[in-house]
Amino acid sequence: MGNLPTNYSDQSDESTLIMTTRGLESPAQIRARDLCSAYIERTYPVYMQLNILRSGTKDEKAKMDAFIDACRAWSNGTNPDPANLQKIVSGAA
C-alpha cells in the first residue's frame, strides 16, 4: 500500500484539477471532503442525525452540530491534516 501522506497538501497532484458539482477541485480537496464525510457518518450515522434532529435535546443537537461543523471546517481548510481531524473525532479539538 505504500506510505500514506501525513498531509493531503503534500500530494504531487495539486496541479491537477477535477470537475465536480462544486466546480474545479484538486484531488486533495476531494479526498479531504470524502474523509470528513466518512468520519461524520461513522460518528453520527444518518439515522442518528435524523433522530437527534427530530427528538433530541438541545444539548445533543448542539454537540452534533459542533462536531459536523468542525469536520467540515477541517475539510475546507487550506491544509487538512488527518491528525487534526482525528483530534476532532476524539473530542480533543
mmCIF file with all atom_site columns, C-alpha atoms in Angstrom, residues 9-49:
data_model
loop_
_atom_site.group_PDB
_atom_site.id
_atom_site.type_symbol
_atom_site.label_atom_id
_atom_site.label_alt_id
_atom_site.label_comp_id
_atom_site.label_asym_id
_atom_site.label_entity_id
_atom_site.label_seq_id
_atom_site.pdbx_PDB_ins_code
_atom_site.Cartn_x
_atom_site.Cartn_y
_atom_site.Cartn_z
_atom_site.occupancy
_atom_site.B_iso_or_equiv
_atom_site.pdbx_formal_charge
_atom_site.auth_seq_id
_atom_site.auth_comp_id
_atom_site.auth_asym_id
_atom_site.auth_atom_id
_atom_site.pdbx_PDB_model_num
ATOM 1  C CA . SER A 1 9  ? -1.372  19.069 0.613   1.00 0.00 ? 9  SER A CA 1
ATOM 2  C CA . ASP A 1 10 ? 1.849   17.016 0.344   1.00 0.00 ? 10 ASP A CA 1
ATOM 3  C CA . GLN A 1 11 ? 0.415   15.327 -2.734  1.00 0.00 ? 11 GLN A CA 1
ATOM 4  C CA . SER A 1 12 ? 2.230   15.919 -6.014  1.00 0.00 ? 12 SER A CA 1
ATOM 5  C CA . ASP A 1 13 ? -1.070  16.102 -7.905  1.00 0.00 ? 13 ASP A CA 1
ATOM 6  C CA . GLU A 1 14 ? -2.007  19.570 -6.667  1.00 0.00 ? 14 GLU A CA 1
ATOM 7  C CA . SER A 1 15 ? -1.715  20.980 -10.180 1.00 0.00 ? 15 SER A CA 1
ATOM 8  C CA . THR A 1 16 ? -4.415  18.554 -11.374 1.00 0.00 ? 16 THR A CA 1
ATOM 9  C CA . LEU A 1 17 ? -7.983  19.783 -11.175 1.00 0.00 ? 17 LEU A CA 1
ATOM 10 C CA . ILE A 1 18 ? -11.120 17.674 -11.391 1.00 0.00 ? 18 ILE A CA 1
ATOM 11 C CA . MET A 1 19 ? -14.550 18.988 -12.364 1.00 0.00 ? 19 MET A CA 1
ATOM 12 C CA . THR A 1 20 ? -17.093 18.266 -9.645  1.00 0.00 ? 20 THR A CA 1
ATOM 13 C CA . THR A 1 21 ? -20.530 19.655 -8.867  1.00 0.00 ? 21 THR A CA 1
ATOM 14 C CA . ARG A 1 22 ? -18.692 22.322 -6.859  1.00 0.00 ? 22 ARG A CA 1
ATOM 15 C CA . GLY A 1 23 ? -16.521 23.347 -9.815  1.00 0.00 ? 23 GLY A CA 1
ATOM 16 C CA . LEU A 1 24 ? -12.824 22.645 -10.335 1.00 0.00 ? 24 LEU A CA 1
ATOM 17 C CA . GLU A 1 25 ? -11.226 20.974 -7.311  1.00 0.00 ? 25 GLU A CA 1
ATOM 18 C CA . SER A 1 26 ? -7.889  19.410 -6.514  1.00 0.00 ? 26 SER A CA 1
ATOM 19 C CA . PRO A 1 27 ? -7.736  15.704 -5.679  1.00 0.00 ? 27 PRO A CA 1
ATOM 20 C CA . ALA A 1 28 ? -6.633  16.701 -2.155  1.00 0.00 ? 28 ALA A CA 1
ATOM 21 C CA . GLN A 1 29 ? -9.835  18.708 -1.655  1.00 0.00 ? 29 GLN A CA 1
ATOM 22 C CA . ILE A 1 30 ? -11.925 15.768 -2.790  1.00 0.00 ? 30 ILE A CA 1
ATOM 23 C CA . ARG A 1 31 ? -10.057 13.306 -0.546  1.00 0.00 ? 31 ARG A CA 1
ATOM 24 C CA . ALA A 1 32 ? -10.378 15.615 2.471   1.00 0.00 ? 32 ALA A CA 1
ATOM 25 C CA . ARG A 1 33 ? -14.116 16.023 1.905   1.00 0.00 ? 33 ARG A CA 1
ATOM 26 C CA . ASP A 1 34 ? -14.568 12.250 1.495   1.00 0.00 ? 34 ASP A CA 1
ATOM 27 C CA . LEU A 1 35 ? -12.593 11.575 4.681   1.00 0.00 ? 35 LEU A CA 1
ATOM 28 C CA . CYS A 1 36 ? -14.628 14.186 6.550   1.00 0.00 ? 36 CYS A CA 1
ATOM 29 C CA . SER A 1 37 ? -17.876 12.640 5.328   1.00 0.00 ? 37 SER A CA 1
ATOM 30 C CA . ALA A 1 38 ? -16.755 9.178  6.442   1.00 0.00 ? 38 ALA A CA 1
ATOM 31 C CA . TYR A 1 39 ? -15.870 10.446 9.923   1.00 0.00 ? 39 TYR A CA 1
ATOM 32 C CA . ILE A 1 40 ? -19.213 12.226 10.259  1.00 0.00 ? 40 ILE A CA 1
ATOM 33 C CA . GLU A 1 41 ? -21.169 9.167  9.146   1.00 0.00 ? 41 GLU A CA 1
ATOM 34 C CA . ARG A 1 42 ? -19.139 6.892  11.440  1.00 0.00 ? 42 ARG A CA 1
ATOM 35 C CA . THR A 1 43 ? -19.774 9.123  14.461  1.00 0.00 ? 43 THR A CA 1
ATOM 36 C CA . TYR A 1 44 ? -23.317 10.185 13.572  1.00 0.00 ? 44 TYR A CA 1
ATOM 37 C CA . PRO A 1 45 ? -24.910 7.728  11.117  1.00 0.00 ? 45 PRO A CA 1
ATOM 38 C CA . VAL A 1 46 ? -27.780 9.247  9.138   1.00 0.00 ? 46 VAL A CA 1
ATOM 39 C CA . TYR A 1 47 ? -30.436 7.533  11.282  1.00 0.00 ? 47 TYR A CA 1
ATOM 40 C CA . MET A 1 48 ? -28.854 9.068  14.406  1.00 0.00 ? 48 MET A CA 1
ATOM 41 C CA . GLN A 1 49 ? -28.662 12.518 12.826  1.00 0.00 ? 49 GLN A CA 1
#
